[in-house]
JSON list of C-alpha atoms in Angstrom, two decimals:
[
{"chain": "A", "resi": 1, "resn": "MET", "atom": "CA", "xyz": [0.00, 0.00, 0.00]},
{"chain": "A", "resi": 2, "resn": "ALA", "atom": "CA", "xyz": [2.85, 2.38, 0.83]},
{"chain": "A", "resi": 3, "resn": "GLU", "atom": "CA", "xyz": [4.62, 1.70, -2.47]},
{"chain": "A", "resi": 4, "resn": "ALA", "atom": "CA", "xyz": [1.39, 2.32, -4.41]},
{"chain": "A", "resi": 5, "resn": "GLY", "atom": "CA", "xyz": [0.58, 5.46, -2.41]},
{"chain": "A", "resi": 6, "resn": "VAL", "atom": "CA", "xyz": [-2.67, 3.90, -1.20]},
{"chain": "A", "resi": 7, "resn": "THR", "atom": "CA", "xyz": [-4.21, 4.48, 2.21]},
{"chain": "A", "resi": 8, "resn": "ALA", "atom": "CA", "xyz": [-6.81, 2.39, 3.99]},
{"chain": "A", "resi": 9, "resn": "GLU", "atom": "CA", "xyz": [-9.36, 5.09, 3.15]},
{"chain": "A", "resi": 10, "resn": "SER", "atom": "CA", "xyz": [-8.58, 5.21, -0.57]},
{"chain": "A", "resi": 11, "resn": "LEU", "atom": "CA", "xyz": [-8.37, 1.41, -0.77]},
{"chain": "A", "resi": 12, "resn": "ALA", "atom": "CA", "xyz": [-11.73, 1.12, 0.98]},
{"chain": "A", "resi": 13, "resn": "ASP", "atom": "CA", "xyz": [-13.20, 3.56, -1.53]},
{"chain": "A", "resi": 14, "resn": "ARG", "atom": "CA", "xyz": [-11.89, 1.50, -4.47]},
{"chain": "A", "resi": 15, "resn": "ALA", "atom": "CA", "xyz": [-13.17, -1.75, -2.97]},
{"chain": "A", "resi": 16, "resn": "GLY", "atom": "CA", "xyz": [-16.48, -0.36, -1.75]},
{"chain": "A", "resi": 17, "resn": "VAL", "atom": "CA", "xyz": [-15.98, -1.24, 1.92]},
{"chain": "A", "resi": 18, "resn": "ASP", "atom": "CA", "xyz": [-15.59, 0.55, 5.25]},
{"chain": "A", "resi": 19, "resn": "PRO", "atom": "CA", "xyz": [-12.06, 1.92, 5.94]},
{"chain": "A", "resi": 20, "resn": "LYS", "atom": "CA", "xyz": [-11.83, -0.22, 9.08]},
{"chain": "A", "resi": 21, "resn": "THR", "atom": "CA", "xyz": [-12.41, -3.31, 6.96]},
{"chain": "A", "resi": 22, "resn": "ALA", "atom": "CA", "xyz": [-9.69, -2.31, 4.52]},
{"chain": "A", "resi": 23, "resn": "ALA", "atom": "CA", "xyz": [-7.29, -1.61, 7.40]},
{"chain": "A", "resi": 24, "resn": "ARG", "atom": "CA", "xyz": [-7.77, -5.16, 8.70]},
{"chain": "A", "resi": 25, "resn": "TRP", "atom": "CA", "xyz": [-6.56, -6.61, 5.37]},
{"chain": "A", "resi": 26, "resn": "VAL", "atom": "CA", "xyz": [-2.94, -5.77, 6.25]},
{"chain": "A", "resi": 27, "resn": "THR", "atom": "CA", "xyz": [-3.12, -8.25, 9.15]},
{"chain": "A", "resi": 28, "resn": "PRO", "atom": "CA", "xyz": [-1.48, -11.61, 8.30]},
{"chain": "A", "resi": 29, "resn": "GLY", "atom": "CA", "xyz": [-4.10, -14.22, 7.63]},
{"chain": "A", "resi": 30, "resn": "ARG", "atom": "CA", "xyz": [-6.86, -11.70, 6.88]},
{"chain": "A", "resi": 31, "resn": "VAL", "atom": "CA", "xyz": [-8.01, -12.14, 3.27]},
{"chain": "A", "resi": 32, "resn": "PRO", "atom": "CA", "xyz": [-10.64, -9.96, 1.56]},
{"chain": "A", "resi": 33, "resn": "HIS", "atom": "CA", "xyz": [-13.85, -11.45, 0.28]},
{"chain": "A", "resi": 34, "resn": "PRO", "atom": "CA", "xyz": [-13.45, -12.78, -3.29]},
{"chain": "A", "resi": 35, "resn": "ARG", "atom": "CA", "xyz": [-15.47, -9.91, -4.75]},
{"chain": "A", "resi": 36, "resn": "HIS", "atom": "CA", "xyz": [-13.01, -7.40, -3.22]},
{"chain": "A", "resi": 37, "resn": "ARG", "atom": "CA", "xyz": [-9.69, -9.06, -4.14]},
{"chain": "A", "resi": 38, "resn": "ALA", "atom": "CA", "xyz": [-9.74, -7.94, -7.77]},
{"chain": "A", "resi": 39, "resn": "ALA", "atom": "CA", "xyz": [-10.35, -4.32, -6.73]},
{"chain": "A", "resi": 40, "resn": "VAL", "atom": "CA", "xyz": [-7.48, -4.43, -4.24]},
{"chain": "A", "resi": 41, "resn": "SER", "atom": "CA", "xyz": [-5.20, -6.07, -6.82]},
{"chain": "A", "resi": 42, "resn": "ALA", "atom": "CA", "xyz": [-5.99, -3.32, -9.33]},
{"chain": "A", "resi": 43, "resn": "ALA", "atom": "CA", "xyz": [-5.52, -0.54, -6.77]},
{"chain": "A", "resi": 44, "resn": "LEU", "atom": "CA", "xyz": [-2.10, -1.84, -5.69]},
{"chain": "A", "resi": 45, "resn": "GLY", "atom": "CA", "xyz": [-0.93, -2.92, -9.13]},
{"chain": "A", "resi": 46, "resn": "ARG", "atom": "CA", "xyz": [-0.02, -6.38, -7.85]},
{"chain": "A", "resi": 47, "resn": "PRO", "atom": "CA", "xyz": [-1.43, -9.77, -8.92]},
{"chain": "A", "resi": 48, "resn": "ILE", "atom": "CA", "xyz": [-3.79, -11.53, -6.54]},
{"chain": "A", "resi": 49, "resn": "GLY", "atom": "CA", "xyz": [-1.36, -14.45, -6.28]},
{"chain": "A", "resi": 50, "resn": "GLU", "atom": "CA", "xyz": [1.39, -12.17, -4.96]},
{"chain": "A", "resi": 51, "resn": "LEU", "atom": "CA", "xyz": [-0.87, -10.56, -2.37]},
{"chain": "A", "resi": 52, "resn": "TRP", "atom": "CA", "xyz": [-2.54, -13.77, -1.16]},
{"chain": "A", "resi": 53, "resn": "PRO", "atom": "CA", "xyz": [-0.66, -16.84, -2.48]},
{"chain": "A", "resi": 54, "resn": "ASP", "atom": "CA", "xyz": [-2.88, -19.31, -0.64]},
{"chain": "A", "resi": 55, "resn": "VAL", "atom": "CA", "xyz": [-6.00, -18.34, -2.56]},
{"chain": "A", "resi": 56, "resn": "VAL", "atom": "CA", "xyz": [-4.46, -19.14, -5.95]},
{"chain": "A", "resi": 57, "resn": "ARG", "atom": "CA", "xyz": [-2.79, -22.44, -5.15]},
{"chain": "A", "resi": 58, "resn": "ARG", "atom": "CA", "xyz": [-3.07, -25.10, -7.82]},
{"chain": "A", "resi": 59, "resn": "ARG", "atom": "CA", "xyz": [-6.59, -26.39, -8.23]},
{"chain": "A", "resi": 60, "resn": "GLU", "atom": "CA", "xyz": [-8.09, -29.23, -10.21]},
{"chain": "A", "resi": 61, "resn": "PRO", "atom": "CA", "xyz": [-11.77, -30.22, -10.07]},
{"chain": "A", "resi": 62, "resn": "VAL", "atom": "CA", "xyz": [-12.38, -33.44, -8.15]},
{"chain": "A", "resi": 63, "resn": "TRP", "atom": "CA", "xyz": [-13.89, -35.06, -11.22]},
{"chain": "A", "resi": 64, "resn": "PHE", "atom": "CA", "xyz": [-10.72, -34.29, -13.20]},
{"chain": "A", "resi": 65, "resn": "LEU", "atom": "CA", "xyz": [-8.26, -35.95, -10.80]},
{"chain": "A", "resi": 66, "resn": "PRO", "atom": "CA", "xyz": [-8.62, -39.52, -12.17]},
{"chain": "A", "resi": 67, "resn": "TRP", "atom": "CA", "xyz": [-7.82, -38.28, -15.67]},
{"chain": "A", "resi": 68, "resn": "ALA", "atom": "CA", "xyz": [-4.89, -36.17, -14.48]},
{"chain": "A", "resi": 69, "resn": "GLU", "atom": "CA", "xyz": [-3.30, -39.35, -13.10]},
{"chain": "A", "resi": 70, "resn": "VAL", "atom": "CA", "xyz": [-3.93, -41.23, -16.37]},
{"chain": "A", "resi": 71, "resn": "GLU", "atom": "CA", "xyz": [-2.44, -38.32, -18.31]},
{"chain": "A", "resi": 72, "resn": "ARG", "atom": "CA", "xyz": [0.73, -38.34, -16.20]},
{"chain": "A", "resi": 73, "resn": "ARG", "atom": "CA", "xyz": [1.29, -42.09, -16.77]},
{"chain": "A", "resi": 74, "resn": "ALA", "atom": "CA", "xyz": [0.31, -42.37, -20.44]},
{"chain": "A", "resi": 75, "resn": "ASP", "atom": "CA", "xyz": [2.86, -43.39, -23.07]},
{"chain": "A", "resi": 76, "resn": "THR", "atom": "CA", "xyz": [0.78, -41.85, -25.87]},
{"chain": "A", "resi": 77, "resn": "LEU", "atom": "CA", "xyz": [-1.90, -39.15, -25.79]},
{"chain": "A", "resi": 78, "resn": "ARG", "atom": "CA", "xyz": [-4.15, -38.43, -28.76]},
{"chain": "A", "resi": 79, "resn": "SER", "atom": "CA", "xyz": [-6.20, -35.26, -28.36]},
{"chain": "A", "resi": 80, "resn": "PHE", "atom": "CA", "xyz": [-8.92, -33.67, -30.46]},
{"chain": "A", "resi": 81, "resn": "GLU", "atom": "CA", "xyz": [-10.28, -30.18, -29.83]},
{"chain": "A", "resi": 82, "resn": "PRO", "atom": "CA", "xyz": [-12.98, -28.57, -32.01]},
{"chain": "A", "resi": 83, "resn": "SER", "atom": "CA", "xyz": [-13.33, -25.11, -30.43]},
{"chain": "A", "resi": 84, "resn": "VAL", "atom": "CA", "xyz": [-10.37, -24.18, -28.20]},
{"chain": "A", "resi": 85, "resn": "LEU", "atom": "CA", "xyz": [-6.72, -25.15, -28.13]},
{"chain": "A", "resi": 86, "resn": "PRO", "atom": "CA", "xyz": [-5.80, -28.18, -25.99]},
{"chain": "A", "resi": 87, "resn": "GLY", "atom": "CA", "xyz": [-4.95, -27.39, -22.38]},
{"chain": "A", "resi": 88, "resn": "LEU", "atom": "CA", "xyz": [-1.56, -29.06, -22.77]},
{"chain": "A", "resi": 89, "resn": "LEU", "atom": "CA", "xyz": [-0.63, -26.54, -25.48]},
{"chain": "A", "resi": 90, "resn": "GLN", "atom": "CA", "xyz": [-1.98, -23.35, -23.92]},
{"chain": "A", "resi": 91, "resn": "THR", "atom": "CA", "xyz": [0.10, -20.38, -22.83]},
{"chain": "A", "resi": 92, "resn": "GLU", "atom": "CA", "xyz": [-0.69, -18.84, -19.45]},
{"chain": "A", "resi": 93, "resn": "ALA", "atom": "CA", "xyz": [-2.37, -15.83, -21.10]},
{"chain": "A", "resi": 94, "resn": "TYR", "atom": "CA", "xyz": [-4.52, -18.01, -23.33]},
{"chain": "A", "resi": 95, "resn": "ALA", "atom": "CA", "xyz": [-5.46, -20.34, -20.46]},
{"chain": "A", "resi": 96, "resn": "HIS", "atom": "CA", "xyz": [-6.38, -17.31, -18.36]},
{"chain": "A", "resi": 97, "resn": "ALA", "atom": "CA", "xyz": [-8.62, -15.97, -21.14]},
{"chain": "A", "resi": 98, "resn": "VAL", "atom": "CA", "xyz": [-10.34, -19.32, -21.64]},
{"chain": "A", "resi": 99, "resn": "LEU", "atom": "CA", "xyz": [-10.91, -19.98, -17.95]},
{"chain": "A", "resi": 100, "resn": "SER", "atom": "CA", "xyz": [-12.06, -16.41, -17.33]},
{"chain": "A", "resi": 101, "resn": "SER", "atom": "CA", "xyz": [-14.83, -16.88, -19.91]},
{"chain": "A", "resi": 102, "resn": "GLY", "atom": "CA", "xyz": [-16.49, -19.56, -17.77]},
{"chain": "A", "resi": 103, "resn": "PRO", "atom": "CA", "xyz": [-18.18, -19.64, -14.36]},
{"chain": "A", "resi": 104, "resn": "LEU", "atom": "CA", "xyz": [-15.01, -19.35, -12.26]},
{"chain": "A", "resi": 105, "resn": "ALA", "atom": "CA", "xyz": [-14.65, -16.32, -10.00]},
{"chain": "A", "resi": 106, "resn": "ASP", "atom": "CA", "xyz": [-11.76, -13.98, -10.79]},
{"chain": "A", "resi": 107, "resn": "ASP", "atom": "CA", "xyz": [-9.74, -15.11, -7.79]},
{"chain": "A", "resi": 108, "resn": "GLU", "atom": "CA", "xyz": [-10.21, -18.80, -8.72]},
{"chain": "A", "resi": 109, "resn": "VAL", "atom": "CA", "xyz": [-8.86, -18.50, -12.24]},
{"chain": "A", "resi": 110, "resn": "GLU", "atom": "CA", "xyz": [-5.20, -18.16, -11.26]},
{"chain": "A", "resi": 111, "resn": "GLY", "atom": "CA", "xyz": [-5.25, -21.45, -9.36]},
{"chain": "A", "resi": 112, "resn": "TYR", "atom": "CA", "xyz": [-6.74, -23.30, -12.32]},
{"chain": "A", "resi": 113, "resn": "VAL", "atom": "CA", "xyz": [-4.21, -21.72, -14.67]},
{"chain": "A", "resi": 114, "resn": "ALA", "atom": "CA", "xyz": [-1.40, -22.88, -12.37]},
{"chain": "A", "resi": 115, "resn": "ALA", "atom": "CA", "xyz": [-2.81, -26.41, -12.39]},
{"chain": "A", "resi": 116, "resn": "ARG", "atom": "CA", "xyz": [-2.98, -26.40, -16.17]},
{"chain": "A", "resi": 117, "resn": "ILE", "atom": "CA", "xyz": [0.63, -25.27, -16.55]},
{"chain": "A", "resi": 118, "resn": "ALA", "atom": "CA", "xyz": [1.72, -27.92, -14.04]},
{"chain": "A", "resi": 119, "resn": "ARG", "atom": "CA", "xyz": [-0.04, -30.59, -16.12]},
{"chain": "A", "resi": 120, "resn": "GLN", "atom": "CA", "xyz": [2.00, -29.52, -19.12]},
{"chain": "A", "resi": 121, "resn": "ALA", "atom": "CA", "xyz": [5.24, -30.00, -17.19]},
{"chain": "A", "resi": 122, "resn": "ALA", "atom": "CA", "xyz": [4.09, -33.45, -16.01]},
{"chain": "A", "resi": 123, "resn": "VAL", "atom": "CA", "xyz": [3.60, -34.54, -19.62]},
{"chain": "A", "resi": 124, "resn": "PHE", "atom": "CA", "xyz": [6.36, -32.76, -21.54]},
{"chain": "A", "resi": 125, "resn": "ASP", "atom": "CA", "xyz": [9.19, -32.52, -18.99]},
{"chain": "A", "resi": 126, "resn": "ARG", "atom": "CA", "xyz": [9.53, -36.19, -18.09]},
{"chain": "A", "resi": 127, "resn": "PRO", "atom": "CA", "xyz": [12.85, -37.94, -18.74]},
{"chain": "A", "resi": 128, "resn": "ARG", "atom": "CA", "xyz": [11.01, -39.67, -21.60]},
{"chain": "A", "resi": 129, "resn": "PRO", "atom": "CA", "xyz": [8.01, -37.54, -22.61]},
{"chain": "A", "resi": 130, "resn": "ALA", "atom": "CA", "xyz": [4.83, -39.15, -23.83]},
{"chain": "A", "resi": 131, "resn": "LEU", "atom": "CA", "xyz": [4.18, -39.15, -27.55]},
{"chain": "A", "resi": 132, "resn": "THR", "atom": "CA", "xyz": [1.47, -36.51, -27.90]},
{"chain": "A", "resi": 133, "resn": "ILE", "atom": "CA", "xyz": [-0.64, -36.17, -31.02]},
{"chain": "A", "resi": 134, "resn": "PHE", "atom": "CA", "xyz": [-3.05, -33.27, -31.37]},
{"chain": "A", "resi": 135, "resn": "VAL", "atom": "CA", "xyz": [-5.73, -32.61, -33.96]},
{"chain": "A", "resi": 136, "resn": "VAL", "atom": "CA", "xyz": [-7.17, -29.12, -33.61]},
{"chain": "A", "resi": 137, "resn": "ASP", "atom": "CA", "xyz": [-10.00, -27.68, -35.66]},
{"chain": "A", "resi": 138, "resn": "GLU", "atom": "CA", "xyz": [-8.86, -24.57, -37.52]},
{"chain": "A", "resi": 139, "resn": "ALA", "atom": "CA", "xyz": [-11.79, -22.68, -35.99]},
{"chain": "A", "resi": 140, "resn": "ALA", "atom": "CA", "xyz": [-9.93, -22.72, -32.65]},
{"chain": "A", "resi": 141, "resn": "LEU", "atom": "CA", "xyz": [-7.06, -20.79, -34.21]},
{"chain": "A", "resi": 142, "resn": "HIS", "atom": "CA", "xyz": [-9.41, -17.94, -35.15]},
{"chain": "A", "resi": 143, "resn": "ARG", "atom": "CA", "xyz": [-10.91, -17.51, -31.67]},
{"chain": "A", "resi": 144, "resn": "GLY", "atom": "CA", "xyz": [-9.15, -15.01, -29.40]},
{"chain": "A", "resi": 145, "resn": "GLU", "atom": "CA", "xyz": [-7.81, -11.48, -29.35]},
{"chain": "A", "resi": 146, "resn": "PRO", "atom": "CA", "xyz": [-4.67, -10.92, -31.50]},
{"chain": "A", "resi": 147, "resn": "GLU", "atom": "CA", "xyz": [-2.55, -9.89, -28.51]},
{"chain": "A", "resi": 148, "resn": "ILE", "atom": "CA", "xyz": [-3.29, -13.29, -26.94]},
{"chain": "A", "resi": 149, "resn": "MET", "atom": "CA", "xyz": [-3.27, -15.36, -30.13]},
{"chain": "A", "resi": 150, "resn": "GLN", "atom": "CA", "xyz": [0.03, -14.12, -31.59]},
{"chain": "A", "resi": 151, "resn": "PRO", "atom": "CA", "xyz": [2.19, -15.46, -28.72]},
{"chain": "A", "resi": 152, "resn": "GLN", "atom": "CA", "xyz": [-0.09, -18.50, -28.44]},
{"chain": "A", "resi": 153, "resn": "LEU", "atom": "CA", "xyz": [0.49, -19.38, -32.09]},
{"chain": "A", "resi": 154, "resn": "ASP", "atom": "CA", "xyz": [4.23, -18.84, -31.63]},
{"chain": "A", "resi": 155, "resn": "HIS", "atom": "CA", "xyz": [4.05, -21.33, -28.78]},
{"chain": "A", "resi": 156, "resn": "LEU", "atom": "CA", "xyz": [2.21, -23.84, -30.98]},
{"chain": "A", "resi": 157, "resn": "VAL", "atom": "CA", "xyz": [4.96, -23.60, -33.60]},
{"chain": "A", "resi": 158, "resn": "THR", "atom": "CA", "xyz": [7.60, -24.23, -30.94]},
{"chain": "A", "resi": 159, "resn": "MET", "atom": "CA", "xyz": [5.73, -27.19, -29.49]},
{"chain": "A", "resi": 160, "resn": "ALA", "atom": "CA", "xyz": [4.95, -28.65, -32.93]},
{"chain": "A", "resi": 161, "resn": "GLN", "atom": "CA", "xyz": [8.67, -28.83, -33.68]},
{"chain": "A", "resi": 162, "resn": "ARG", "atom": "CA", "xyz": [9.40, -31.03, -30.67]},
{"chain": "A", "resi": 163, "resn": "PRO", "atom": "CA", "xyz": [10.27, -34.58, -31.73]},
{"chain": "A", "resi": 164, "resn": "ARG", "atom": "CA", "xyz": [7.53, -36.26, -29.66]},
{"chain": "A", "resi": 165, "resn": "VAL", "atom": "CA", "xyz": [4.79, -33.72, -30.38]},
{"chain": "A", "resi": 166, "resn": "LEU", "atom": "CA", "xyz": [2.67, -34.09, -33.51]},
{"chain": "A", "resi": 167, "resn": "LEU", "atom": "CA", "xyz": [0.25, -31.25, -34.21]},
{"chain": "A", "resi": 168, "resn": "HIS", "atom": "CA", "xyz": [-2.29, -31.37, -37.04]},
{"chain": "A", "resi": 169, "resn": "VAL", "atom": "CA", "xyz": [-4.81, -28.68, -37.96]},
{"chain": "A", "resi": 170, "resn": "LEU", "atom": "CA", "xyz": [-8.16, -29.83, -39.28]},
{"chain": "A", "resi": 171, "resn": "PRO", "atom": "CA", "xyz": [-8.81, -27.21, -42.01]},
{"chain": "A", "resi": 172, "resn": "LEU", "atom": "CA", "xyz": [-12.12, -25.44, -42.35]},
{"chain": "A", "resi": 173, "resn": "ARG", "atom": "CA", "xyz": [-12.36, -26.71, -45.92]},
{"chain": "A", "resi": 174, "resn": "ALA", "atom": "CA", "xyz": [-12.77, -30.23, -44.52]},
{"chain": "A", "resi": 175, "resn": "GLY", "atom": "CA", "xyz": [-16.41, -29.34, -43.85]},
{"chain": "A", "resi": 176, "resn": "PHE", "atom": "CA", "xyz": [-18.52, -31.37, -41.45]},
{"chain": "A", "resi": 177, "resn": "HIS", "atom": "CA", "xyz": [-16.75, -34.15, -39.59]},
{"chain": "A", "resi": 178, "resn": "PRO", "atom": "CA", "xyz": [-17.55, -36.66, -36.81]},
{"chain": "A", "resi": 179, "resn": "GLY", "atom": "CA", "xyz": [-15.50, -34.76, -34.24]},
{"chain": "A", "resi": 180, "resn": "GLN", "atom": "CA", "xyz": [-18.08, -31.98, -34.09]},
{"chain": "A", "resi": 181, "resn": "ALA", "atom": "CA", "xyz": [-19.78, -33.81, -31.22]},
{"chain": "A", "resi": 182, "resn": "GLY", "atom": "CA", "xyz": [-17.04, -32.66, -28.86]},
{"chain": "A", "resi": 183, "resn": "ALA", "atom": "CA", "xyz": [-13.49, -32.87, -27.57]},
{"chain": "A", "resi": 184, "resn": "PHE", "atom": "CA", "xyz": [-11.87, -36.08, -26.38]},
{"chain": "A", "resi": 185, "resn": "VAL", "atom": "CA", "xyz": [-8.46, -37.54, -25.52]},
{"chain": "A", "resi": 186, "resn": "LEU", "atom": "CA", "xyz": [-7.26, -41.13, -25.89]},
{"chain": "A", "resi": 187, "resn": "ALA", "atom": "CA", "xyz": [-4.53, -42.32, -23.52]},
{"chain": "A", "resi": 188, "resn": "SER", "atom": "CA", "xyz": [-2.50, -45.44, -24.24]},
{"chain": "A", "resi": 189, "resn": "THR", "atom": "CA", "xyz": [0.03, -47.24, -22.06]},
{"chain": "A", "resi": 190, "resn": "ASP", "atom": "CA", "xyz": [2.05, -50.36, -22.74]},
{"chain": "A", "resi": 191, "resn": "ASP", "atom": "CA", "xyz": [0.65, -52.31, -19.80]},
{"chain": "A", "resi": 192, "resn": "ALA", "atom": "CA", "xyz": [-2.99, -51.24, -19.56]},
{"chain": "A", "resi": 193, "resn": "GLU", "atom": "CA", "xyz": [-6.18, -50.74, -21.54]},
{"chain": "A", "resi": 194, "resn": "ASP", "atom": "CA", "xyz": [-6.73, -47.53, -23.46]},
{"chain": "A", "resi": 195, "resn": "VAL", "atom": "CA", "xyz": [-8.63, -44.88, -21.53]},
{"chain": "A", "resi": 196, "resn": "ALA", "atom": "CA", "xyz": [-10.49, -41.86, -22.92]},
{"chain": "A", "resi": 197, "resn": "TYR", "atom": "CA", "xyz": [-11.42, -38.52, -21.45]},
{"chain": "A", "resi": 198, "resn": "ILE", "atom": "CA", "xyz": [-14.61, -36.87, -22.71]},
{"chain": "A", "resi": 199, "resn": "ASP", "atom": "CA", "xyz": [-15.52, -33.30, -21.85]},
{"chain": "A", "resi": 200, "resn": "ASP", "atom": "CA", "xyz": [-18.94, -31.68, -21.70]},
{"chain": "A", "resi": 201, "resn": "GLN", "atom": "CA", "xyz": [-20.55, -28.51, -20.37]},
{"chain": "A", "resi": 202, "resn": "ALA", "atom": "CA", "xyz": [-20.83, -29.73, -16.79]},
{"chain": "A", "resi": 203, "resn": "ALA", "atom": "CA", "xyz": [-17.79, -31.94, -16.18]},
{"chain": "A", "resi": 204, "resn": "GLY", "atom": "CA", "xyz": [-15.48, -34.46, -17.76]},
{"chain": "A", "resi": 205, "resn": "ARG", "atom": "CA", "xyz": [-15.40, -38.23, -17.42]},
{"chain": "A", "resi": 206, "resn": "THR", "atom": "CA", "xyz": [-13.07, -41.11, -18.14]},
{"chain": "A", "resi": 207, "resn": "THR", "atom": "CA", "xyz": [-14.12, -44.26, -19.93]},
{"chain": "A", "resi": 208, "resn": "LYS", "atom": "CA", "xyz": [-12.63, -47.48, -21.28]},
{"chain": "A", "resi": 209, "resn": "ASP", "atom": "CA", "xyz": [-15.35, -47.72, -23.94]},
{"chain": "A", "resi": 210, "resn": "VAL", "atom": "CA", "xyz": [-13.11, -46.31, -26.67]},
{"chain": "A", "resi": 211, "resn": "ALA", "atom": "CA", "xyz": [-13.93, -48.24, -29.85]},
{"chain": "A", "resi": 212, "resn": "ALA", "atom": "CA", "xyz": [-16.14, -45.51, -31.34]},
{"chain": "A", "resi": 213, "resn": "LEU", "atom": "CA", "xyz": [-13.63, -42.82, -30.39]},
{"chain": "A", "resi": 214, "resn": "TRP", "atom": "CA", "xyz": [-10.86, -44.67, -32.21]},
{"chain": "A", "resi": 215, "resn": "GLN", "atom": "CA", "xyz": [-12.98, -44.67, -35.37]},
{"chain": "A", "resi": 216, "resn": "ILE", "atom": "CA", "xyz": [-13.59, -40.94, -35.03]},
{"chain": "A", "resi": 217, "resn": "TRP", "atom": "CA", "xyz": [-9.89, -40.33, -34.37]},
{"chain": "A", "resi": 218, "resn": "ASP", "atom": "CA", "xyz": [-8.83, -42.23, -37.49]},
{"chain": "A", "resi": 219, "resn": "THR", "atom": "CA", "xyz": [-11.28, -40.19, -39.58]},
{"chain": "A", "resi": 220, "resn": "LEU", "atom": "CA", "xyz": [-10.05, -36.89, -38.15]},
{"chain": "A", "resi": 221, "resn": "ARG", "atom": "CA", "xyz": [-6.39, -37.76, -38.74]},
{"chain": "A", "resi": 222, "resn": "SER", "atom": "CA", "xyz": [-7.17, -38.68, -42.34]},
{"chain": "A", "resi": 223, "resn": "VAL", "atom": "CA", "xyz": [-8.56, -35.22, -43.17]},
{"chain": "A", "resi": 224, "resn": "ALA", "atom": "CA", "xyz": [-6.18, -33.13, -41.02]},
{"chain": "A", "resi": 225, "resn": "LEU", "atom": "CA", "xyz": [-3.17, -31.34, -42.48]},
{"chain": "A", "resi": 226, "resn": "PRO", "atom": "CA", "xyz": [0.20, -33.10, -42.29]},
{"chain": "A", "resi": 227, "resn": "ARG", "atom": "CA", "xyz": [2.65, -31.89, -39.67]},
{"chain": "A", "resi": 228, "resn": "ASP", "atom": "CA", "xyz": [4.75, -29.72, -42.03]},
{"chain": "A", "resi": 229, "resn": "GLN", "atom": "CA", "xyz": [1.70, -28.03, -43.57]},
{"chain": "A", "resi": 230, "resn": "THR", "atom": "CA", "xyz": [0.30, -27.39, -40.10]},
{"chain": "A", "resi": 231, "resn": "ILE", "atom": "CA", "xyz": [3.51, -25.62, -39.06]},
{"chain": "A", "resi": 232, "resn": "GLN", "atom": "CA", "xyz": [3.47, -23.56, -42.26]},
{"chain": "A", "resi": 233, "resn": "LEU", "atom": "CA", "xyz": [-0.12, -22.50, -41.60]},
{"chain": "A", "resi": 234, "resn": "LEU", "atom": "CA", "xyz": [0.67, -21.54, -38.00]},
{"chain": "A", "resi": 235, "resn": "LYS", "atom": "CA", "xyz": [3.62, -19.44, -39.12]},
{"chain": "A", "resi": 236, "resn": "ALA", "atom": "CA", "xyz": [1.66, -17.72, -41.91]},
{"chain": "A", "resi": 237, "resn": "ARG", "atom": "CA", "xyz": [-1.53, -17.18, -39.81]},
{"chain": "A", "resi": 238, "resn": "PRO", "atom": "CA", "xyz": [-3.27, -15.20, -42.60]},
{"chain": "A", "resi": 239, "resn": "TRP", "atom": "CA", "xyz": [-6.40, -14.67, -40.50]},
{"chain": "A", "resi": 240, "resn": "LEU", "atom": "CA", "xyz": [-4.43, -12.36, -38.16]},
{"chain": "A", "resi": 241, "resn": "THR", "atom": "CA", "xyz": [-2.93, -10.11, -40.84]}
]
């Protein structure tokens, strides 16, 4: 507060609370109500996670935990996304934008972003990374503000050039396709049955009933751009010029 030239009175005015309430926030262990944290963060020019680290610790929904464990152990991951970029390929800024567009409160978003970035490290930074294959509908590349999408597309190019990452764009000219029903991921390991993760509006679920998803996956791969053409498209990005 001193560095920002903010007093308890001016902070209270920004947050819409009594000055005595704002003064109590400097006490260790006293955390503002979620609806006030964003106002305090803006007034002080500091991120919520720096002011109150405990409120933005890594978070994963309970229903996602079984899949997170499968994802960490998988030898091969095959992911299809029709509307947004896969979580494993998202930058922090892009993940923040995506998660902020949903029902999460502002102070919850940072924790979910941290969990998403940690998942990426668990998959890509192993001594022997999983083979990851992504098919992404081109529509996902068009969705997002340029200041977020430019660095995000740069990141996709970097990731697509890794030896154990295969990225394929499903071009708009492919028309209707069976993947329009929604996103899914297939996880394979050498010593266990294949497992799939299916997302919907309410939650995600894991299943071992994967025969139909394999058929859809094979169809999507057959109409997606090859790896080199995908990288060329990501570098050219004509829709952002």
